């Protein structure tokens, strides 16, 4: 700042200035000195700027005597100086610089830091799609949505659809009956290229107020497992099948409601006073709504020649003369793929005739998973969801970590001070668990922090924030499904013996590949205390064997029969010897059931038990925190990449 001293008639340049806006600038010297005319001050400052920037000495010899005054610059005092030391000031040198001197420019390549989100490596179409998904605004309340004409029209469209489906009847509330509440949920629907398709407003019932035996009974409805989703995409990548996505409009309205349920009048609907709505259709949010919809869909799709698989009830397969059609259902979203292209078109046409559906084209965005396709394969990521987690955590600085966990960290239940409000902790952990669908690199860290949700502390919250800082630095990472891999399964299993300091239970970790594509992984604490490392490893081997048997059967349902035994790689020779040994002894009596199961599958040639050294044991990634070099080495082997 350039400050004018009216007493000394000088201009002072200083960084530290305090503005007193309630006082006059010339209260001590009187206003008659300048007659309320401060134009000289602006002229003086402009001429000083010319001198400092142009360095022209010819301007210093003007008629105005004020131009000869010294310009004083105050510098911030060094922190090591004493408090009573006199402030140092010096006069600015206004000598002109040499115009012919060339400034040296750096020749280093400028690139964006890794901690910032960059879409430059994506294709233009996928980059536009992701940017469009991130840019849309979605209100959270009715009052907020009612301010925009787009969301008003969306709510009117939803109410019209509910009236056409005869979802309710307007009645008086019978004596002894209770009503349940409702709310609006808003979502922006996008096209396959990421551009705006429509604004979707959905009326949802508050089913958490329902009472069992009064307004609901059976509630279970199967949905597709995420392992099934990854396996289907990996198979389609190898087979070079196109994957299509379809969305059912108001899917739950297709299910009939048998119970007597009354609901409050939703905001925006005009009905007579003291009237309520008796539901006739299964509205979103009701506890029995998913089951009613799935039963209806299962009946319809079975009439078209599809059959539900025993390995995953939400997986439907149909064999035709031209090949196979595979349909996977997750509530009201479905993906369709297979080798029979004409059969897929016919299937989509039949579904659109039965239900009100929307064909979304090729699979690009499914359940929050962003899907990018190239000739090399499919890439699955959750960039948008990861950005939402970072925003929810409140982290605004640029600090990132190289690993999600500190090496050797062993958290206990009583570490730190209990959180006064554990809800944010639980919300973040729940979000991280869903993010691990495409991020196996955070599986063990999320497994650890999820064990303290009943009573989280400041130490546990710090571990969650460390995971989020790691995600912030690797936000673009995801799982890559190669199109050039084989269709053979290979699994790795490992265990951390007594690794939990709270109860000394061991941790099971395994991962299963379909060729080069990682399709299944797990990090789970064992239910019993193991008395030896061999026992812990063998229990992990039994869990991995069950996963292999399930995956082999599911691939068989999809038309892929694996003839060769699946390699189950283990780094514990004692466990391998026990599986191959025909004789039981006292040391294996307490794990006899696991021994029988693993040995039975080994004799049936479902699995093989090759030994792998601990250096190349990929399942080690899911059992304990690792140092940065080891972490990055195994992460590269798992095909977790940032495009």
Coordinates of C-alpha atoms in Angstrom, one line a residue:
X1 CA 0.0 0.0 0.0
X2 CA 1.2 3.6 -0.7
X3 CA 0.2 5.8 2.3
X4 CA 0.4 9.6 2.3
X5 CA 1.7 11.2 5.5
X6 CA 0.0 14.6 5.7
X7 CA 2.3 15.9 8.5
X8 CA 5.7 15.0 6.8
X9 CA 4.2 15.3 3.3
X10 CA 5.7 12.0 2.3
X11 CA 4.5 8.8 0.6
X12 CA 5.2 5.6 2.5
X13 CA 5.0 2.1 1.0
X14 CA 4.1 -0.6 3.6
X15 CA 2.6 -4.1 3.7
X16 CA 0.9 -3.7 7.1
X17 CA -1.8 -1.1 7.0
X18 CA -4.8 -0.6 9.3
X19 CA -7.8 1.2 7.9
X20 CA -9.7 3.5 10.2
X21 CA -12.8 4.2 8.1
X22 CA -14.6 6.1 10.9
X23 CA -12.0 8.9 11.2
X24 CA -11.0 11.7 8.9
X25 CA -7.7 11.5 7.1
X26 CA -6.7 15.1 7.9
X27 CA -8.1 15.6 11.4
X28 CA -4.8 16.8 12.8
X29 CA -3.6 19.1 10.1
X30 CA -6.9 20.8 9.3
X31 CA -8.9 20.7 6.1
X32 CA -7.9 24.2 5.0
X33 CA -4.5 22.9 4.0
X34 CA -5.9 21.1 1.0
X35 CA -9.4 22.6 0.8
X36 CA -10.9 19.1 0.5
X37 CA -9.1 18.7 -2.8
X38 CA -7.1 15.5 -2.9
X39 CA -6.4 15.4 -6.7
X40 CA -2.8 16.1 -6.1
X41 CA -2.5 12.8 -4.2
X42 CA -3.7 10.7 -7.1
X43 CA -1.4 12.6 -9.5
X44 CA 1.5 12.0 -7.2
X45 CA 0.7 8.3 -6.9
X46 CA 0.4 7.8 -10.7
X47 CA 3.7 9.5 -11.3
X48 CA 5.4 7.3 -8.7
X49 CA 4.0 4.3 -10.5
X50 CA 5.5 5.5 -13.7
X51 CA 8.9 5.9 -12.1
X52 CA 8.9 2.5 -10.5
X53 CA 7.8 0.6 -13.6
X54 CA 9.4 2.5 -16.4
X55 CA 12.6 3.7 -14.6
X56 CA 12.6 7.0 -16.6
X57 CA 14.7 9.6 -14.8
X58 CA 13.3 12.4 -17.0
X59 CA 10.0 12.4 -15.2
X60 CA 11.7 13.2 -11.9
X61 CA 12.5 16.7 -12.8
X62 CA 8.9 18.1 -13.1
X63 CA 7.6 21.4 -11.7
X64 CA 5.8 19.7 -8.8
X65 CA 8.1 19.8 -5.7
X66 CA 6.4 16.8 -4.3
X67 CA 8.0 14.6 -6.9
X68 CA 11.4 15.0 -5.2
X69 CA 10.2 13.5 -2.0
X70 CA 11.6 10.2 -0.9
X71 CA 9.5 7.0 -1.0
X72 CA 10.0 5.0 2.1
X73 CA 9.4 1.2 2.2
X74 CA 8.9 -0.6 5.5
X75 CA 9.9 -4.3 5.6
X76 CA 8.5 -6.9 7.9
X77 CA 10.8 -7.4 10.9
X78 CA 12.7 -10.7 11.2
X79 CA 11.2 -13.0 13.8
X80 CA 14.6 -13.5 15.5
X81 CA 15.0 -9.8 16.2
X82 CA 14.2 -8.4 19.6
X83 CA 10.8 -6.8 20.2
X84 CA 12.3 -3.4 21.1
X85 CA 14.6 -3.2 18.0
X86 CA 14.0 -0.2 15.8
X87 CA 12.2 -0.8 12.5
X88 CA 14.5 -0.9 9.5
X89 CA 13.6 1.0 6.4
X90 CA 15.4 1.8 3.2
X91 CA 14.9 3.9 0.1
X92 CA 13.8 2.3 -3.1
X93 CA 16.3 2.4 -5.9
X94 CA 14.7 3.9 -9.0
X95 CA 17.6 3.3 -11.4
X96 CA 16.5 1.9 -14.7
X97 CA 17.2 -1.8 -15.5
X98 CA 19.2 -2.9 -18.6
X99 CA 16.6 -3.5 -21.3
X100 CA 18.9 -5.8 -23.2
X101 CA 19.2 -8.4 -20.5
X102 CA 17.4 -11.7 -21.3
X103 CA 15.6 -13.6 -18.5
X104 CA 16.5 -17.4 -18.3
X105 CA 13.5 -19.6 -18.8
X106 CA 13.2 -23.2 -17.4
X107 CA 13.3 -26.0 -19.9
X108 CA 11.7 -28.5 -17.5
X109 CA 8.4 -30.1 -18.7
X110 CA 5.4 -28.7 -16.8
X111 CA 2.9 -31.3 -15.8
X112 CA 0.0 -31.4 -13.4
X113 CA 0.6 -32.8 -9.9
X114 CA -0.8 -36.3 -9.3
X115 CA -3.0 -35.2 -6.5
X116 CA -5.3 -33.2 -8.8
X117 CA -8.0 -34.8 -10.9
X118 CA -7.1 -35.0 -14.6
X119 CA -9.2 -36.5 -17.4
X120 CA -6.5 -35.9 -20.2
X121 CA -5.8 -39.6 -20.4
X122 CA -9.4 -40.5 -21.2
X123 CA -10.9 -40.5 -24.7
X124 CA -12.7 -37.3 -25.6
X125 CA -16.1 -39.0 -25.5
X126 CA -15.5 -40.6 -22.0
X127 CA -14.0 -37.3 -20.8
X128 CA -17.1 -35.4 -21.8
X129 CA -19.3 -38.0 -20.2
X130 CA -17.5 -37.8 -16.8
X131 CA -17.5 -34.0 -16.9
X132 CA -21.2 -33.9 -17.6
X133 CA -22.0 -36.3 -14.8
X134 CA -20.0 -34.2 -12.3
X135 CA -21.6 -30.9 -13.4
X136 CA -25.3 -31.7 -12.8
X137 CA -27.1 -30.2 -9.8
X138 CA -29.4 -32.3 -7.7
X139 CA -31.6 -30.7 -5.0
X140 CA -32.1 -32.5 -1.7
X141 CA -35.4 -31.0 -0.5
X142 CA -38.8 -30.2 -1.9
X143 CA -38.4 -26.5 -1.1
X144 CA -35.1 -26.4 -2.9
X145 CA -36.4 -28.2 -6.0
X146 CA -39.6 -26.1 -6.2
X147 CA -37.5 -23.1 -7.1
X148 CA -36.6 -24.6 -10.5
X149 CA -39.0 -25.1 -13.3
X150 CA -37.2 -28.3 -14.5
X151 CA -37.7 -30.1 -11.2
X152 CA -41.3 -28.8 -10.9
X153 CA -42.0 -30.5 -14.3
X154 CA -40.2 -33.6 -13.1
X155 CA -42.5 -33.9 -10.0
X156 CA -45.6 -33.3 -12.1
X157 CA -44.5 -36.0 -14.5
X158 CA -44.0 -38.4 -11.6
X159 CA -47.4 -37.7 -10.1
X160 CA -49.0 -38.2 -13.5
X161 CA -47.3 -41.6 -13.8
X162 CA -48.5 -42.6 -10.3
X163 CA -52.1 -41.6 -11.2
X164 CA -52.0 -43.6 -14.5
X165 CA -50.7 -46.7 -12.6
X166 CA -53.5 -46.3 -10.1
X167 CA -51.0 -46.4 -7.3
X168 CA -53.4 -45.2 -4.6
X169 CA -56.9 -44.4 -3.6
X170 CA -57.9 -41.2 -1.6
X171 CA -59.7 -42.3 1.6
X172 CA -60.3 -41.4 5.2
X173 CA -57.9 -42.9 7.6
X174 CA -59.7 -45.9 9.4
X175 CA -59.7 -45.9 13.1
X176 CA -56.7 -47.7 14.6
X177 CA -54.6 -47.4 11.4
X178 CA -51.4 -45.3 11.1
X179 CA -49.9 -43.6 8.1
X180 CA -46.3 -43.6 6.9
X181 CA -44.6 -40.5 5.6
X182 CA -43.0 -39.9 2.2
X183 CA -40.4 -37.6 0.6
X184 CA -39.1 -36.6 -2.9
X185 CA -35.8 -37.8 -4.2
X186 CA -34.2 -36.1 -7.2
X187 CA -31.7 -37.5 -9.7
X188 CA -30.3 -36.3 -13.0
X189 CA -30.4 -38.9 -15.7
X190 CA -27.7 -38.8 -18.4
X191 CA -27.4 -40.4 -21.9
X192 CA -24.7 -42.8 -22.8
X193 CA -22.4 -39.9 -23.9
X194 CA -22.9 -38.1 -20.6
X195 CA -25.2 -35.4 -21.9
X196 CA -28.4 -34.5 -20.0
X197 CA -31.3 -36.7 -20.7
X198 CA -34.0 -35.7 -18.2
X199 CA -34.6 -34.6 -14.7
X200 CA -36.0 -37.5 -12.6
X201 CA -38.1 -36.9 -9.4
X202 CA -39.2 -39.9 -7.5
X203 CA -41.7 -40.2 -4.7
X204 CA -40.4 -42.5 -1.9
X205 CA -42.3 -43.8 1.1
X206 CA -40.7 -43.8 4.5
X207 CA -40.8 -47.5 5.0
X208 CA -38.7 -47.5 8.1
X209 CA -41.9 -46.6 10.1
X210 CA -43.7 -49.8 9.0
X211 CA -44.4 -52.5 11.5
X212 CA -43.9 -56.2 10.9
X213 CA -47.1 -58.2 10.7
X214 CA -49.3 -55.1 10.3
X215 CA -48.3 -53.5 7.0
X216 CA -45.6 -55.8 5.7
X217 CA -44.4 -59.5 6.0
X218 CA -41.9 -60.9 3.4
X219 CA -39.3 -58.4 2.3
X220 CA -36.3 -60.3 0.9
X221 CA -35.5 -59.7 -2.8
X222 CA -32.2 -60.7 -4.4
X223 CA -29.9 -58.3 -6.2
X224 CA -26.8 -59.0 -8.2
X225 CA -23.6 -59.4 -6.4
X226 CA -20.8 -57.0 -7.3
X227 CA -18.5 -60.0 -8.0
X228 CA -21.0 -61.2 -10.6
X229 CA -21.0 -57.7 -12.2
X230 CA -17.2 -57.7 -12.5
X231 CA -17.1 -61.3 -13.7
X232 CA -19.7 -60.6 -16.4
X233 CA -17.9 -57.5 -17.6
X234 CA -14.5 -59.4 -17.7
X235 CA -16.1 -62.2 -19.7
X236 CA -17.7 -59.8 -22.1
X237 CA -14.3 -58.1 -22.5
X238 CA -12.6 -61.3 -23.5
X239 CA -15.5 -62.5 -25.7
X240 CA -15.7 -59.0 -27.3
X241 CA -19.5 -58.8 -26.5
X242 CA -21.3 -55.5 -26.5
X243 CA -22.9 -54.7 -23.1
X244 CA -26.2 -52.8 -23.1
X245 CA -27.9 -51.0 -20.2
X246 CA -31.6 -50.6 -19.6
X247 CA -33.6 -48.8 -16.9
X248 CA -37.1 -49.6 -15.8
X249 CA -39.3 -46.6 -15.1
X250 CA -41.1 -46.8 -11.8
X251 CA -40.2 -50.5 -11.5
X252 CA -41.8 -51.0 -8.1
X253 CA -45.2 -49.9 -9.4
X254 CA -45.3 -53.1 -11.4
X255 CA -45.6 -55.1 -8.2
X256 CA -49.0 -55.6 -6.6
X257 CA -49.3 -54.7 -2.9
X258 CA -51.2 -57.2 -0.8
X259 CA -51.0 -55.5 2.6
X260 CA -53.1 -52.6 3.7
X261 CA -50.8 -49.5 3.8
X262 CA -51.8 -45.8 4.2
X263 CA -49.5 -43.0 3.3
X264 CA -49.5 -39.2 4.0
X265 CA -50.2 -36.8 1.2
X266 CA -46.9 -35.9 -0.5
X267 CA -45.8 -32.3 -1.0
X268 CA -47.2 -30.9 -4.3
X269 CA -50.3 -33.1 -4.4
X270 CA -53.7 -31.4 -3.8
X271 CA -56.3 -33.5 -2.0
X272 CA -59.2 -32.7 0.4
X273 CA -58.3 -32.1 4.0
X274 CA -58.0 -35.0 6.4
X275 CA -57.7 -37.4 3.5
X276 CA -54.9 -40.0 3.2
X277 CA -53.7 -42.3 0.4
X278 CA -54.2 -46.0 0.5
X279 CA -51.5 -47.7 -1.5
X280 CA -52.4 -50.3 -4.1
X281 CA -49.0 -50.6 -5.8
X282 CA -45.6 -51.2 -4.3
X283 CA -44.2 -47.7 -4.0
X284 CA -40.4 -47.1 -3.7
X285 CA -39.3 -47.2 0.0
X286 CA -41.8 -49.8 1.2
X287 CA -40.2 -52.8 2.8
X288 CA -42.0 -55.3 0.6
X289 CA -41.7 -53.3 -2.6
X290 CA -38.4 -55.0 -3.9
X291 CA -39.8 -58.4 -3.4
X292 CA -43.1 -57.6 -5.2
X293 CA -41.2 -56.2 -8.1
X294 CA -38.7 -59.1 -8.4
X295 CA -41.4 -61.7 -8.3
X296 CA -43.2 -59.9 -11.1
X297 CA -40.0 -59.6 -13.2
X298 CA -39.0 -63.2 -12.6
X299 CA -42.4 -64.4 -13.8
X300 CA -42.2 -62.3 -17.0
X301 CA -38.6 -63.1 -17.9
X302 CA -39.2 -66.8 -17.3
X303 CA -42.0 -66.7 -19.9
X304 CA -39.4 -65.4 -22.4
X305 CA -37.2 -68.6 -22.0
X306 CA -34.7 -67.2 -19.4
X307 CA -33.8 -69.2 -16.3
X308 CA -32.4 -67.9 -13.0
X309 CA -29.0 -69.2 -12.0
X310 CA -28.5 -70.9 -8.7
X311 CA -25.2 -69.1 -8.1
X312 CA -26.8 -65.7 -8.4
X313 CA -30.6 -65.4 -8.4
X314 CA -30.5 -62.0 -10.2
X315 CA -28.5 -63.5 -13.1
X316 CA -30.8 -64.8 -16.0
X317 CA -29.5 -66.8 -18.9
X318 CA -31.1 -67.9 -22.1
X319 CA -29.5 -70.3 -24.7
X320 CA -30.5 -69.8 -28.3
X321 CA -29.5 -71.4 -31.6
X322 CA -27.3 -68.4 -32.3
X323 CA -25.6 -68.3 -28.9
X324 CA -26.3 -67.1 -25.4
X325 CA -28.1 -64.1 -23.8
X326 CA -27.2 -63.0 -20.3
X327 CA -29.3 -60.5 -18.3
X328 CA -28.2 -59.2 -14.9
X329 CA -30.8 -57.3 -12.7
X330 CA -30.0 -54.9 -9.9
X331 CA -33.3 -53.6 -8.6
X332 CA -34.5 -51.5 -11.6
X333 CA -31.2 -51.4 -13.5
X334 CA -30.2 -54.2 -15.8
X335 CA -27.3 -55.0 -18.2
X336 CA -27.7 -57.3 -21.1
X337 CA -24.9 -59.0 -23.1
X338 CA -24.2 -62.1 -25.0
X339 CA -23.2 -63.6 -28.4
X340 CA -26.7 -63.5 -29.9
X341 CA -27.1 -60.0 -31.2
X342 CA -30.5 -60.5 -32.8
X343 CA -31.7 -62.3 -29.7
X344 CA -30.7 -59.3 -27.5
X345 CA -32.6 -56.9 -29.7
X346 CA -35.7 -59.2 -29.5
X347 CA -35.3 -59.4 -25.7
X348 CA -35.1 -55.6 -25.3
X349 CA -38.2 -55.2 -27.5
X350 CA -40.2 -57.7 -25.4
X351 CA -39.2 -56.1 -22.2
X352 CA -40.2 -52.6 -23.5
X353 CA -43.6 -54.0 -24.5
X354 CA -44.2 -55.4 -21.0
X355 CA -42.7 -52.7 -18.8
X356 CA -42.1 -49.0 -19.3
X357 CA -38.4 -49.0 -19.9
X358 CA -35.6 -46.8 -21.2
X359 CA -32.8 -48.1 -23.5
X360 CA -29.6 -46.4 -22.3
X361 CA -27.4 -47.8 -25.1
X362 CA -24.0 -49.2 -24.3
X363 CA -22.9 -49.6 -20.7
X364 CA -21.2 -46.4 -19.5
X365 CA -22.5 -45.6 -15.9
X366 CA -24.0 -48.4 -13.8
X367 CA -24.7 -48.1 -10.0
X368 CA -22.2 -45.3 -9.6
X369 CA -19.5 -47.2 -11.6
X370 CA -18.0 -45.4 -14.5
X371 CA -17.3 -47.8 -17.4
X372 CA -14.8 -46.9 -20.1
X373 CA -14.3 -49.2 -23.1
X374 CA -11.4 -49.6 -25.6
X375 CA -10.0 -52.3 -27.7
X376 CA -7.7 -53.2 -24.8
X377 CA -10.7 -53.9 -22.5
X378 CA -13.0 -52.3 -19.9
X379 CA -11.9 -49.9 -17.2
X380 CA -14.1 -49.6 -14.1
X381 CA -13.8 -46.6 -11.8
X382 CA -15.8 -44.4 -9.3
X383 CA -14.3 -41.0 -9.8
X384 CA -17.4 -39.1 -9.1
X385 CA -18.3 -41.0 -6.0
X386 CA -14.7 -40.6 -4.7
X387 CA -14.9 -36.9 -5.2
X388 CA -18.2 -36.8 -3.2
X389 CA -16.5 -38.7 -0.3
X390 CA -13.6 -36.2 -0.3
X391 CA -16.1 -33.3 -0.2
X392 CA -18.1 -35.0 2.5
X393 CA -15.0 -35.4 4.7
X394 CA -14.3 -31.7 4.7
X395 CA -10.7 -32.0 3.6
X396 CA -9.7 -28.9 1.6
X397 CA -5.9 -28.9 1.7
X398 CA -3.6 -30.7 -0.8
X399 CA -2.0 -33.2 1.6
X400 CA -2.1 -36.7 0.2
X401 CA -0.6 -40.0 1.4
X402 CA 1.1 -42.8 -0.6
X403 CA -0.6 -45.6 1.2
X404 CA -4.1 -45.9 2.9
X405 CA -2.6 -47.2 6.1
X406 CA 0.5 -46.6 8.2
X407 CA 3.0 -49.5 8.3
X408 CA 2.6 -51.5 11.5
X409 CA -0.6 -49.7 12.7
X410 CA -2.6 -51.7 15.1
X411 CA -5.7 -49.8 16.4
X412 CA -7.5 -50.8 19.5
X413 CA -11.0 -50.2 20.6
X414 CA -10.0 -47.9 23.5
X415 CA -7.5 -45.8 21.5
X416 CA -8.2 -42.0 21.5
X417 CA -11.1 -40.1 22.8
X418 CA -14.7 -41.3 21.8
X419 CA -16.4 -39.1 19.2
X420 CA -19.3 -37.1 20.5
X421 CA -21.2 -37.6 17.2
X422 CA -20.3 -40.9 15.5
X423 CA -22.6 -40.4 12.6
X424 CA -20.1 -38.7 10.2
X425 CA -17.7 -41.6 10.9
X426 CA -20.2 -44.2 10.1
X427 CA -21.3 -42.4 6.9
X428 CA -17.7 -42.1 5.7
X429 CA -17.0 -45.7 6.4
X430 CA -20.1 -46.8 4.6
X431 CA -19.2 -44.7 1.6
X432 CA -15.7 -46.2 1.6
X433 CA -17.1 -49.7 1.6
X434 CA -19.0 -49.0 -1.5
X435 CA -16.0 -47.3 -3.1
X436 CA -14.0 -50.5 -2.6
X437 CA -16.1 -52.2 -5.4
X438 CA -13.6 -50.9 -7.9
X439 CA -10.7 -50.0 -5.4
X440 CA -9.2 -53.2 -3.9
X441 CA -6.2 -51.0 -2.8
X442 CA -8.3 -49.7 0.1
X443 CA -10.0 -53.1 1.0
X444 CA -7.8 -53.9 4.1
X445 CA -7.9 -50.3 5.4
X446 CA -11.7 -50.1 5.1
X447 CA -11.9 -53.5 6.7
X448 CA -10.0 -52.2 9.7
X449 CA -11.9 -49.0 10.3
X450 CA -15.3 -50.7 9.8
X451 CA -14.7 -52.7 13.0
X452 CA -15.0 -49.6 15.2
X453 CA -18.4 -48.2 14.0
X454 CA -20.1 -49.0 17.3
X455 CA -17.8 -46.7 19.3
X456 CA -15.4 -44.7 17.1
X457 CA -12.7 -42.5 18.5
X458 CA -10.5 -39.7 17.3
X459 CA -7.8 -42.2 16.4
X460 CA -10.2 -44.2 14.3
X461 CA -11.4 -41.0 12.6
X462 CA -7.8 -40.1 11.8
X463 CA -7.4 -43.5 10.1
X464 CA -10.5 -42.8 8.0
X465 CA -9.1 -39.4 7.0
X466 CA -5.8 -41.0 6.0
X467 CA -7.7 -43.3 3.6
X468 CA -9.5 -40.3 2.1
X469 CA -6.2 -38.5 1.6
X470 CA -4.9 -41.5 -0.2
X471 CA -8.0 -41.5 -2.4
X472 CA -7.5 -37.8 -3.1
X473 CA -4.1 -38.5 -4.5
X474 CA -5.3 -41.6 -6.6
X475 CA -8.8 -40.5 -7.4
X476 CA -8.6 -41.7 -11.0
X477 CA -7.6 -45.3 -10.2
X478 CA -9.8 -48.3 -11.0
X479 CA -9.9 -51.9 -12.1
X480 CA -8.9 -52.8 -15.6
X481 CA -10.5 -55.8 -17.4
X482 CA -8.2 -56.9 -20.2
X483 CA -9.7 -58.2 -23.4
X484 CA -6.6 -60.3 -24.2
X485 CA -6.6 -62.4 -21.0
X486 CA -7.5 -66.1 -20.9
X487 CA -10.6 -67.6 -19.3
X488 CA -8.8 -69.6 -16.6
X489 CA -9.2 -68.9 -12.9
X490 CA -6.2 -68.4 -10.6
X491 CA -6.5 -67.5 -6.9
X492 CA -4.1 -66.4 -4.1
X493 CA -4.8 -66.9 -0.4
X494 CA -3.1 -65.7 2.7
X495 CA -3.7 -65.0 6.4
X496 CA -2.4 -62.7 9.1
X497 CA -2.1 -64.9 12.1
X498 CA -3.4 -63.2 15.3
X499 CA -3.2 -59.8 13.7
X500 CA -6.1 -58.2 15.5
X501 CA -4.8 -56.8 18.8
X502 CA -8.3 -56.6 20.3
X503 CA -9.2 -60.4 20.2
X504 CA -6.2 -62.0 18.4
X505 CA -8.4 -63.3 15.6
X506 CA -6.6 -63.8 12.3
X507 CA -7.4 -62.0 9.1
X508 CA -8.3 -63.9 5.8
X509 CA -7.3 -62.3 2.5
X510 CA -7.7 -63.7 -1.0
X511 CA -8.0 -62.5 -4.6
X512 CA -9.2 -64.4 -7.7
X513 CA -8.3 -63.6 -11.3
X514 CA -10.1 -64.5 -14.5
X515 CA -7.0 -64.5 -16.7
X516 CA -5.4 -61.1 -16.0
X517 CA -8.6 -59.5 -14.7
X518 CA -9.2 -59.2 -11.0
X519 CA -12.9 -60.2 -10.4
X520 CA -13.1 -61.2 -6.7
X521 CA -11.3 -60.2 -3.5
X522 CA -12.0 -60.3 0.2
X523 CA -10.5 -59.2 3.5
X524 CA -12.3 -60.6 6.5
X525 CA -11.6 -61.4 10.1
X526 CA -11.8 -65.1 11.0
X527 CA -14.5 -66.1 13.5
X528 CA -12.3 -68.2 15.7
X529 CA -8.9 -67.8 17.3
X530 CA -6.2 -69.9 15.5
X531 CA -3.6 -71.6 17.6
X532 CA -1.0 -71.6 14.9
X533 CA -0.2 -69.9 11.6
X534 CA -0.9 -73.1 9.8
X535 CA -4.4 -73.2 11.2
X536 CA -5.0 -69.6 10.2
X537 CA -3.7 -70.2 6.7
X538 CA -5.8 -73.3 6.3
X539 CA -9.0 -71.5 7.3
X540 CA -8.2 -68.9 4.7
X541 CA -7.6 -71.6 2.1
X542 CA -11.0 -73.1 2.9
X543 CA -12.7 -69.7 2.3
X544 CA -10.9 -69.2 -1.0
X545 CA -11.8 -72.7 -2.1
X546 CA -15.5 -71.9 -1.6
X547 CA -15.2 -68.8 -3.7
X548 CA -13.4 -70.8 -6.4
X549 CA -16.2 -73.4 -6.5
X550 CA -18.8 -70.7 -6.7
X551 CA -17.1 -68.8 -9.5
X552 CA -16.5 -72.0 -11.6
X553 CA -20.2 -72.8 -11.3
X554 CA -21.2 -69.2 -12.2
X555 CA -18.9 -69.3 -15.3
X556 CA -20.5 -72.6 -16.3
X557 CA -23.9 -70.9 -16.1
X558 CA -22.6 -68.3 -18.4
X559 CA -21.5 -71.0 -20.9
X560 CA -17.8 -71.2 -19.9
X561 CA -16.7 -74.6 -18.7
X562 CA -13.2 -74.7 -17.1
X563 CA -11.7 -78.1 -17.6
X564 CA -8.4 -77.6 -15.8
X565 CA -8.1 -77.3 -12.0
X566 CA -7.8 -73.8 -10.6
X567 CA -4.5 -72.8 -9.1
X568 CA -4.9 -71.9 -5.4
X569 CA -1.5 -70.3 -4.6
X570 CA -0.4 -70.4 -1.0
X571 CA 2.9 -69.5 0.8
X572 CA 2.4 -71.9 3.7
X573 CA 3.8 -75.3 3.0
X574 CA 2.3 -76.9 6.1
X575 CA -1.2 -76.0 4.9
X576 CA -0.4 -77.5 1.5
X577 CA 0.9 -80.8 3.1
X578 CA -2.2 -81.1 5.3
X579 CA -4.5 -80.7 2.2
X580 CA -2.6 -83.4 0.4
X581 CA -2.2 -85.8 3.4
X582 CA -4.8 -88.6 3.6
X583 CA -4.3 -89.1 7.4
X584 CA -5.7 -86.8 10.1
X585 CA -3.8 -86.3 13.4
X586 CA -4.3 -84.4 16.6
X587 CA -3.0 -81.1 15.2
X588 CA -5.7 -81.0 12.6
X589 CA -8.7 -82.2 14.7
X590 CA -10.0 -78.7 15.5
X591 CA -10.1 -77.8 11.8
X592 CA -11.3 -81.2 10.5
X593 CA -14.3 -79.8 8.6
X594 CA -12.1 -77.3 6.7
X595 CA -9.6 -80.1 6.0
X596 CA -12.4 -82.4 4.6
X597 CA -13.8 -79.7 2.4
X598 CA -10.4 -78.5 0.9
X599 CA -9.2 -82.1 0.4
X600 CA -12.4 -83.1 -1.2
X601 CA -12.1 -80.3 -3.8
X602 CA -8.5 -81.2 -4.3
X603 CA -9.2 -84.8 -5.0
X604 CA -12.0 -83.8 -7.4
X605 CA -9.4 -81.7 -9.2
X606 CA -11.3 -78.5 -8.7
X607 CA -8.2 -76.9 -7.3
X608 CA -4.4 -77.3 -7.4
X609 CA -2.2 -76.2 -4.6
X610 CA 1.0 -74.7 -6.0
X611 CA 3.5 -73.1 -3.6
X612 CA 4.3 -69.4 -4.1
X613 CA 6.9 -67.5 -2.2
X614 CA 5.9 -64.7 0.1
X615 CA 7.5 -62.1 -2.2
X616 CA 4.9 -62.9 -4.9
X617 CA 2.0 -63.6 -2.7
X618 CA -0.6 -61.1 -4.0
X619 CA -3.1 -61.9 -1.2
X620 CA -0.6 -60.3 1.2
X621 CA -2.1 -57.1 0.0
X622 CA -5.4 -57.9 1.8
X623 CA -4.0 -59.0 5.2
X624 CA -1.8 -56.2 6.6
X625 CA -0.6 -52.6 6.0
X626 CA 2.4 -52.5 3.7
X627 CA 5.2 -50.1 3.0
X628 CA 5.0 -47.9 -0.1
X629 CA 7.4 -49.9 -2.4
X630 CA 5.7 -53.2 -1.5
X631 CA 2.3 -51.6 -1.8
X632 CA 2.9 -50.2 -5.3
X633 CA 4.5 -53.5 -6.4
X634 CA 1.5 -55.6 -5.5
X635 CA -0.9 -52.9 -6.7
X636 CA 0.6 -53.1 -10.2
X637 CA 0.1 -56.9 -10.2
X638 CA -3.6 -56.5 -9.4
X639 CA -4.3 -54.4 -12.5
X640 CA -5.4 -51.4 -10.5
X641 CA -4.3 -48.5 -12.7
X642 CA -4.9 -44.8 -13.4
X643 CA -5.5 -44.4 -17.1

